[in-house]
Amino acid sequence: MKAMILAAGLGSRMRPLTDHCPKPLLTVADKPLIVHQLERLAAAGITDIVINVSYRAEQIVEALGDGQRFGVSLAFSHETTPLETAGGIRHALPLLGDAPFLLINGDVWCDAALETLPELRDDLAHLILVDNPDHHAEGDFALDDAGRVRLESTPRLTYAGLAILDPALVASLPDDSPAKLAPLLREAIMAGRTGGTHHRGDWVDVGTPERLEALDAHLRGI
């Protein structure tokens, strides 16, 4: 299975840290956040990885190279301007191919066992969900006892920024046009084609300087 890391965003919530550094290269426990992701993917045997880049793209490409020193093979999907989540995935489809792939938001840290994620079968998506953090107390979706993601049920959980997706989910979008992933996921959920896993381990949405600092302290055992 291939993986795609979303790394093209402007990182506006992380300013001023991202004024001169793209968010995926911000350091956590002595290494860039995205390197933590690459190492976890490599440990799970997922070594063919696509990264979309836009804001300060040259810094990311220069820092990561071909990925060999991290035990992976990297390809970069360049966006002249950020295309949002679904638009970025659609633009990267020539690099991703036709098979389901693992999607990871570039601004999350998670200790989920990536090698144990299920096959999609007839689904368009399989979402990793976590308990609602304080900054997103209302959650996103519900997960029933059969492992199916629901829109209206309770209790609600938060989408962790990790998923297995079928390329067909975005294939009908026009290329080079910004588009968000959430509406497509909602359509797939309403069509009964979305499964989910409730991850109860560690997860951090590194969306603010304060959360970055907290994750750094956690990983250092401070």
PDB file of C-alpha atoms in Angstrom:
ATOM      1  CA  MET A   1       0.000   0.000   0.000  1.00  0.00           C
ATOM      2  CA  LYS A   2       1.150   3.520  -0.796  1.00  0.00           C
ATOM      3  CA  ALA A   3       0.708   6.456   1.545  1.00  0.00           C
ATOM      4  CA  MET A   4       0.099  10.151   1.012  1.00  0.00           C
ATOM      5  CA  ILE A   5       1.044  12.857   3.492  1.00  0.00           C
ATOM      6  CA  LEU A   6      -0.798  16.172   3.159  1.00  0.00           C
ATOM      7  CA  ALA A   7       1.872  18.854   3.546  1.00  0.00           C
ATOM      8  CA  ALA A   8       0.841  21.689   1.233  1.00  0.00           C
ATOM      9  CA  GLY A   9      -0.981  23.930   3.711  1.00  0.00           C
ATOM     10  CA  LEU A  10       0.059  27.417   4.764  1.00  0.00           C
ATOM     11  CA  GLY A  11       0.197  26.577   8.467  1.00  0.00           C
ATOM     12  CA  SER A  12      -1.566  29.819   9.339  1.00  0.00           C
ATOM     13  CA  ARG A  13      -2.549  28.714  12.854  1.00  0.00           C
ATOM     14  CA  MET A  14       1.099  28.029  13.670  1.00  0.00           C
ATOM     15  CA  ARG A  15       2.336  31.539  12.949  1.00  0.00           C
ATOM     16  CA  PRO A  16       4.827  33.006  13.668  1.00  0.00           C
ATOM     17  CA  LEU A  17       6.595  29.605  13.656  1.00  0.00           C
ATOM     18  CA  THR A  18       5.590  29.000  10.036  1.00  0.00           C
ATOM     19  CA  ASP A  19       6.515  32.436   8.705  1.00  0.00           C
ATOM     20  CA  HIS A  20       9.818  31.004   7.491  1.00  0.00           C
ATOM     21  CA  CYS A  21       9.357  27.248   7.959  1.00  0.00           C
ATOM     22  CA  PRO A  22       6.608  24.966   6.577  1.00  0.00           C
ATOM     23  CA  LYS A  23       4.661  23.259   9.346  1.00  0.00           C
ATOM     24  CA  PRO A  24       5.793  19.683   8.487  1.00  0.00           C
ATOM     25  CA  LEU A  25       9.389  20.713   9.197  1.00  0.00           C
ATOM     26  CA  LEU A  26       8.716  22.135  12.654  1.00  0.00           C
ATOM     27  CA  THR A  27      10.812  20.213  15.147  1.00  0.00           C
ATOM     28  CA  VAL A  28       9.355  17.824  17.721  1.00  0.00           C
ATOM     29  CA  ALA A  29      11.759  15.895  19.980  1.00  0.00           C
ATOM     30  CA  ASP A  30      14.763  16.824  17.846  1.00  0.00           C
ATOM     31  CA  LYS A  31      13.338  15.917  14.448  1.00  0.00           C
ATOM     32  CA  PRO A  32      10.795  17.413  12.019  1.00  0.00           C
ATOM     33  CA  LEU A  33       7.204  16.324  12.574  1.00  0.00           C
ATOM     34  CA  ILE A  34       7.030  14.798   9.101  1.00  0.00           C
ATOM     35  CA  VAL A  35      10.123  12.676   9.808  1.00  0.00           C
ATOM     36  CA  HIS A  36       8.271  11.092  12.743  1.00  0.00           C
ATOM     37  CA  GLN A  37       5.546  10.170  10.248  1.00  0.00           C
ATOM     38  CA  LEU A  38       8.007   8.764   7.702  1.00  0.00           C
ATOM     39  CA  GLU A  39       9.693   6.627  10.323  1.00  0.00           C
ATOM     40  CA  ARG A  40       6.377   5.260  11.565  1.00  0.00           C
ATOM     41  CA  LEU A  41       5.319   4.436   8.002  1.00  0.00           C
ATOM     42  CA  ALA A  42       8.633   2.689   7.336  1.00  0.00           C
ATOM     43  CA  ALA A  43       8.258   0.647  10.539  1.00  0.00           C
ATOM     44  CA  ALA A  44       4.823  -0.483   9.303  1.00  0.00           C
ATOM     45  CA  GLY A  45       6.278  -1.579   5.969  1.00  0.00           C
ATOM     46  CA  ILE A  46       4.692   1.295   4.031  1.00  0.00           C
ATOM     47  CA  THR A  47       7.601   2.699   2.068  1.00  0.00           C
ATOM     48  CA  ASP A  48       6.144   4.175  -1.146  1.00  0.00           C
ATOM     49  CA  ILE A  49       5.022   7.662  -0.112  1.00  0.00           C
ATOM     50  CA  VAL A  50       3.638  10.700  -1.937  1.00  0.00           C
ATOM     51  CA  ILE A  51       3.848  14.130  -0.303  1.00  0.00           C
ATOM     52  CA  ASN A  52       1.961  17.112  -1.686  1.00  0.00           C
ATOM     53  CA  VAL A  53       3.784  20.416  -1.341  1.00  0.00           C
ATOM     54  CA  SER A  54       3.037  24.062  -2.069  1.00  0.00           C
ATOM     55  CA  TYR A  55       3.931  26.566   0.661  1.00  0.00           C
ATOM     56  CA  ARG A  56       7.742  26.640   0.952  1.00  0.00           C
ATOM     57  CA  ALA A  57       7.796  23.440  -1.088  1.00  0.00           C
ATOM     58  CA  GLU A  58      11.502  23.694  -1.859  1.00  0.00           C
ATOM     59  CA  GLN A  59      12.350  23.515   1.845  1.00  0.00           C
ATOM     60  CA  ILE A  60      10.430  20.267   2.279  1.00  0.00           C
ATOM     61  CA  VAL A  61      11.922  18.685  -0.840  1.00  0.00           C
ATOM     62  CA  GLU A  62      15.434  19.695   0.167  1.00  0.00           C
ATOM     63  CA  ALA A  63      15.019  18.457   3.739  1.00  0.00           C
ATOM     64  CA  LEU A  64      13.608  15.038   2.809  1.00  0.00           C
ATOM     65  CA  GLY A  65      15.243  14.267  -0.519  1.00  0.00           C
ATOM     66  CA  ASP A  66      14.324  10.896  -1.979  1.00  0.00           C
ATOM     67  CA  GLY A  67      13.527   9.509   1.480  1.00  0.00           C
ATOM     68  CA  GLN A  68      16.235   6.846   1.363  1.00  0.00           C
ATOM     69  CA  ARG A  69      17.778   7.796   4.694  1.00  0.00           C
ATOM     70  CA  PHE A  70      14.392   7.314   6.351  1.00  0.00           C
ATOM     71  CA  GLY A  71      13.877   3.902   4.766  1.00  0.00           C
ATOM     72  CA  VAL A  72      11.224   5.080   2.292  1.00  0.00           C
ATOM     73  CA  SER A  73      10.858   6.225  -1.309  1.00  0.00           C
ATOM     74  CA  LEU A  74       9.372   9.694  -1.754  1.00  0.00           C
ATOM     75  CA  ALA A  75       7.565  11.374  -4.638  1.00  0.00           C
ATOM     76  CA  PHE A  76       6.369  14.966  -4.445  1.00  0.00           C
ATOM     77  CA  SER A  77       3.115  16.309  -5.878  1.00  0.00           C
ATOM     78  CA  HIS A  78       3.634  20.035  -6.467  1.00  0.00           C
ATOM     79  CA  GLU A  79       0.730  22.484  -6.233  1.00  0.00           C
ATOM     80  CA  THR A  80       1.143  26.037  -7.517  1.00  0.00           C
ATOM     81  CA  THR A  81      -1.338  27.123  -4.859  1.00  0.00           C
ATOM     82  CA  PRO A  82      -2.743  24.827  -2.143  1.00  0.00           C
ATOM     83  CA  LEU A  83      -5.635  22.751  -3.506  1.00  0.00           C
ATOM     84  CA  GLU A  84      -7.192  21.815  -0.148  1.00  0.00           C
ATOM     85  CA  THR A  85      -7.399  18.175   0.960  1.00  0.00           C
ATOM     86  CA  ALA A  86      -9.466  16.504  -1.766  1.00  0.00           C
ATOM     87  CA  GLY A  87      -8.035  18.730  -4.490  1.00  0.00           C
ATOM     88  CA  GLY A  88      -4.511  17.841  -3.420  1.00  0.00           C
ATOM     89  CA  ILE A  89      -5.316  14.132  -3.454  1.00  0.00           C
ATOM     90  CA  ARG A  90      -6.926  14.412  -6.889  1.00  0.00           C
ATOM     91  CA  HIS A  91      -3.825  16.183  -8.230  1.00  0.00           C
ATOM     92  CA  ALA A  92      -1.606  13.409  -6.838  1.00  0.00           C
ATOM     93  CA  LEU A  93      -3.577  10.483  -8.333  1.00  0.00           C
ATOM     94  CA  PRO A  94      -1.062   9.913 -11.163  1.00  0.00           C
ATOM     95  CA  LEU A  95       1.535   9.217  -8.454  1.00  0.00           C
ATOM     96  CA  LEU A  96      -0.809   7.218  -6.213  1.00  0.00           C
ATOM     97  CA  GLY A  97      -2.247   4.852  -8.803  1.00  0.00           C
ATOM     98  CA  ASP A  98      -5.542   2.978  -8.696  1.00  0.00           C
ATOM     99  CA  ALA A  99      -5.228   1.019  -5.444  1.00  0.00           C
ATOM    100  CA  PRO A 100      -6.406   2.169  -2.003  1.00  0.00           C
ATOM    101  CA  PHE A 101      -3.820   4.202  -0.111  1.00  0.00           C
ATOM    102  CA  LEU A 102      -3.198   5.494   3.395  1.00  0.00           C
ATOM    103  CA  LEU A 103      -3.792   9.221   3.870  1.00  0.00           C
ATOM    104  CA  ILE A 104      -2.144  11.152   6.716  1.00  0.00           C
ATOM    105  CA  ASN A 105      -2.586  14.810   7.563  1.00  0.00           C
ATOM    106  CA  GLY A 106       0.844  16.380   7.818  1.00  0.00           C
ATOM    107  CA  ASP A 107       0.024  18.026  11.138  1.00  0.00           C
ATOM    108  CA  VAL A 108      -0.916  15.008  13.265  1.00  0.00           C
ATOM    109  CA  TRP A 109       1.094  12.703  15.497  1.00  0.00           C
ATOM    110  CA  CYS A 110      -0.438   9.326  16.251  1.00  0.00           C
ATOM    111  CA  ASP A 111       0.783   5.981  17.553  1.00  0.00           C
ATOM    112  CA  ALA A 112      -1.846   3.903  15.716  1.00  0.00           C
ATOM    113  CA  ALA A 113      -0.596   0.544  14.441  1.00  0.00           C
ATOM    114  CA  LEU A 114      -0.699   1.348  10.739  1.00  0.00           C
ATOM    115  CA  GLU A 115       0.169  -2.199   9.694  1.00  0.00           C
ATOM    116  CA  THR A 116      -3.060  -3.548  11.234  1.00  0.00           C
ATOM    117  CA  LEU A 117      -5.518  -1.311   9.384  1.00  0.00           C
ATOM    118  CA  PRO A 118      -8.183  -3.305   7.500  1.00  0.00           C
ATOM    119  CA  GLU A 119      -8.733  -3.629   3.771  1.00  0.00           C
ATOM    120  CA  LEU A 120     -11.393  -1.409   2.214  1.00  0.00           C
ATOM    121  CA  ARG A 121     -13.244  -4.192   0.374  1.00  0.00           C
ATOM    122  CA  ASP A 122     -16.324  -2.402  -1.055  1.00  0.00           C
ATOM    123  CA  ASP A 123     -15.862   0.786   0.949  1.00  0.00           C
ATOM    124  CA  LEU A 124     -14.565   4.102  -0.337  1.00  0.00           C
ATOM    125  CA  ALA A 125     -12.961   5.048   2.965  1.00  0.00           C
ATOM    126  CA  HIS A 126     -11.907   3.725   6.360  1.00  0.00           C
ATOM    127  CA  LEU A 127     -11.429   6.446   8.960  1.00  0.00           C
ATOM    128  CA  ILE A 128      -9.345   6.433  12.117  1.00  0.00           C
ATOM    129  CA  LEU A 129     -11.375   8.135  14.845  1.00  0.00           C
ATOM    130  CA  VAL A 130     -10.259   9.306  18.288  1.00  0.00           C
ATOM    131  CA  ASP A 131     -11.855  10.625  21.454  1.00  0.00           C
ATOM    132  CA  ASN A 132     -12.779  14.284  21.114  1.00  0.00           C
ATOM    133  CA  PRO A 133     -10.009  16.664  22.210  1.00  0.00           C
ATOM    134  CA  ASP A 134     -10.856  19.772  24.215  1.00  0.00           C
ATOM    135  CA  HIS A 135     -10.476  21.978  21.150  1.00  0.00           C
ATOM    136  CA  HIS A 136     -12.988  19.890  19.156  1.00  0.00           C
ATOM    137  CA  ALA A 137     -15.406  18.701  21.801  1.00  0.00           C
ATOM    138  CA  GLU A 138     -18.359  18.258  19.410  1.00  0.00           C
ATOM    139  CA  GLY A 139     -16.550  15.616  17.329  1.00  0.00           C
ATOM    140  CA  ASP A 140     -17.097  14.768  13.659  1.00  0.00           C
ATOM    141  CA  PHE A 141     -18.735  11.356  13.205  1.00  0.00           C
ATOM    142  CA  ALA A 142     -20.143   8.412  15.125  1.00  0.00           C
ATOM    143  CA  LEU A 143     -19.040   4.784  14.935  1.00  0.00           C
ATOM    144  CA  ASP A 144     -21.585   2.003  15.413  1.00  0.00           C
ATOM    145  CA  ASP A 145     -20.991  -1.435  16.910  1.00  0.00           C
ATOM    146  CA  ALA A 146     -20.445  -2.913  13.460  1.00  0.00           C
ATOM    147  CA  GLY A 147     -17.585  -0.519  12.719  1.00  0.00           C
ATOM    148  CA  ARG A 148     -19.591   1.632  10.334  1.00  0.00           C
ATOM    149  CA  VAL A 149     -19.213   5.418  10.383  1.00  0.00           C
ATOM    150  CA  ARG A 150     -22.443   7.362  10.859  1.00  0.00           C
ATOM    151  CA  LEU A 151     -23.294  11.041  10.550  1.00  0.00           C
ATOM    152  CA  GLU A 152     -26.069  11.518  13.079  1.00  0.00           C
ATOM    153  CA  SER A 153     -25.573   8.925  15.819  1.00  0.00           C
ATOM    154  CA  THR A 154     -23.918   9.394  19.205  1.00  0.00           C
ATOM    155  CA  PRO A 155     -21.482   9.304  20.878  1.00  0.00           C
ATOM    156  CA  ARG A 156     -19.407  11.276  18.443  1.00  0.00           C
ATOM    157  CA  LEU A 157     -15.703  10.927  17.764  1.00  0.00           C
ATOM    158  CA  THR A 158     -13.103  13.067  15.990  1.00  0.00           C
ATOM    159  CA  TYR A 159     -11.532  12.219  12.646  1.00  0.00           C
ATOM    160  CA  ALA A 160      -7.838  11.723  13.390  1.00  0.00           C
ATOM    161  CA  GLY A 161      -6.493  12.851  10.027  1.00  0.00           C
ATOM    162  CA  LEU A 162      -5.673   9.249   9.097  1.00  0.00           C
ATOM    163  CA  ALA A 163      -7.674   7.178   6.640  1.00  0.00           C
ATOM    164  CA  ILE A 164      -7.516   4.555   3.964  1.00  0.00           C
ATOM    165  CA  LEU A 165      -9.084   5.910   0.799  1.00  0.00           C
ATOM    166  CA  ASP A 166     -10.094   4.483  -2.537  1.00  0.00           C
ATOM    167  CA  PRO A 167      -8.904   6.816  -5.330  1.00  0.00           C
ATOM    168  CA  ALA A 168     -12.434   6.639  -6.737  1.00  0.00           C
ATOM    169  CA  LEU A 169     -13.515   8.925  -3.884  1.00  0.00           C
ATOM    170  CA  VAL A 170     -11.844  11.914  -5.583  1.00  0.00           C
ATOM    171  CA  ALA A 171     -11.336  10.714  -9.165  1.00  0.00           C
ATOM    172  CA  SER A 172     -14.339  12.628 -10.546  1.00  0.00           C
ATOM    173  CA  LEU A 173     -13.038  15.987  -9.298  1.00  0.00           C
ATOM    174  CA  PRO A 174     -11.468  18.342 -11.858  1.00  0.00           C
ATOM    175  CA  ASP A 175      -7.697  18.497 -11.540  1.00  0.00           C
ATOM    176  CA  ASP A 176      -6.058  21.680 -10.250  1.00  0.00           C
ATOM    177  CA  SER A 177      -9.265  22.851  -8.560  1.00  0.00           C
ATOM    178  CA  PRO A 178      -9.417  23.331  -4.776  1.00  0.00           C
ATOM    179  CA  ALA A 179     -11.801  20.939  -3.030  1.00  0.00           C
ATOM    180  CA  LYS A 180     -12.309  19.784   0.545  1.00  0.00           C
ATOM    181  CA  LEU A 181     -12.387  16.150   1.602  1.00  0.00           C
ATOM    182  CA  ALA A 182     -15.125  16.405   4.245  1.00  0.00           C
ATOM    183  CA  PRO A 183     -18.097  16.708   1.823  1.00  0.00           C
ATOM    184  CA  LEU A 184     -16.899  13.649  -0.103  1.00  0.00           C
ATOM    185  CA  LEU A 185     -16.554  11.677   3.109  1.00  0.00           C
ATOM    186  CA  ARG A 186     -20.068  12.650   4.148  1.00  0.00           C
ATOM    187  CA  GLU A 187     -21.407  11.425   0.804  1.00  0.00           C
ATOM    188  CA  ALA A 188     -19.572   8.114   1.202  1.00  0.00           C
ATOM    189  CA  ILE A 189     -20.911   7.748   4.752  1.00  0.00           C
ATOM    190  CA  MET A 190     -24.495   8.408   3.600  1.00  0.00           C
ATOM    191  CA  ALA A 191     -23.990   5.790   0.879  1.00  0.00           C
ATOM    192  CA  GLY A 192     -22.958   3.251   3.539  1.00  0.00           C
ATOM    193  CA  ARG A 193     -19.436   2.913   2.159  1.00  0.00           C
ATOM    194  CA  THR A 194     -17.298   4.092   5.088  1.00  0.00           C
ATOM    195  CA  GLY A 195     -15.883   1.990   7.903  1.00  0.00           C
ATOM    196  CA  GLY A 196     -13.945   3.172  10.914  1.00  0.00           C
ATOM    197  CA  THR A 197     -11.615   2.256  13.745  1.00  0.00           C
ATOM    198  CA  HIS A 198     -11.659   3.884  17.197  1.00  0.00           C
ATOM    199  CA  HIS A 199      -8.031   4.519  18.139  1.00  0.00           C
ATOM    200  CA  ARG A 200      -7.649   4.843  21.892  1.00  0.00           C
ATOM    201  CA  GLY A 201      -3.923   5.516  22.010  1.00  0.00           C
ATOM    202  CA  ASP A 202      -1.949   8.738  21.697  1.00  0.00           C
ATOM    203  CA  TRP A 203      -2.953  11.315  19.101  1.00  0.00           C
ATOM    204  CA  VAL A 204      -2.210  15.008  18.758  1.00  0.00           C
ATOM    205  CA  ASP A 205      -3.475  17.521  16.216  1.00  0.00           C
ATOM    206  CA  VAL A 206      -0.406  19.762  16.127  1.00  0.00           C
ATOM    207  CA  GLY A 207      -2.421  22.810  15.134  1.00  0.00           C
ATOM    208  CA  THR A 208      -1.049  25.503  17.429  1.00  0.00           C
ATOM    209  CA  PRO A 209       2.348  26.417  18.904  1.00  0.00           C
ATOM    210  CA  GLU A 210       1.049  25.369  22.324  1.00  0.00           C
ATOM    211  CA  ARG A 211       0.149  21.862  21.112  1.00  0.00           C
ATOM    212  CA  LEU A 212       3.505  21.583  19.372  1.00  0.00           C
ATOM    213  CA  GLU A 213       5.238  22.421  22.640  1.00  0.00           C
ATOM    214  CA  ALA A 214       3.080  19.947  24.554  1.00  0.00           C
ATOM    215  CA  LEU A 215       3.846  17.137  22.086  1.00  0.00           C
ATOM    216  CA  ASP A 216       7.555  17.926  22.301  1.00  0.00           C
ATOM    217  CA  ALA A 217       7.417  17.645  26.073  1.00  0.00           C
ATOM    218  CA  HIS A 218       5.413  14.388  25.873  1.00  0.00           C
ATOM    219  CA  LEU A 219       7.869  12.714  23.505  1.00  0.00           C
ATOM    220  CA  ARG A 220      10.801  13.822  25.594  1.00  0.00           C
ATOM    221  CA  GLY A 221       9.128  12.451  28.705  1.00  0.00           C
ATOM    222  CA  ILE A 222       9.192  15.836  30.433  1.00  0.00           C
TER     223      ILE A 222
END
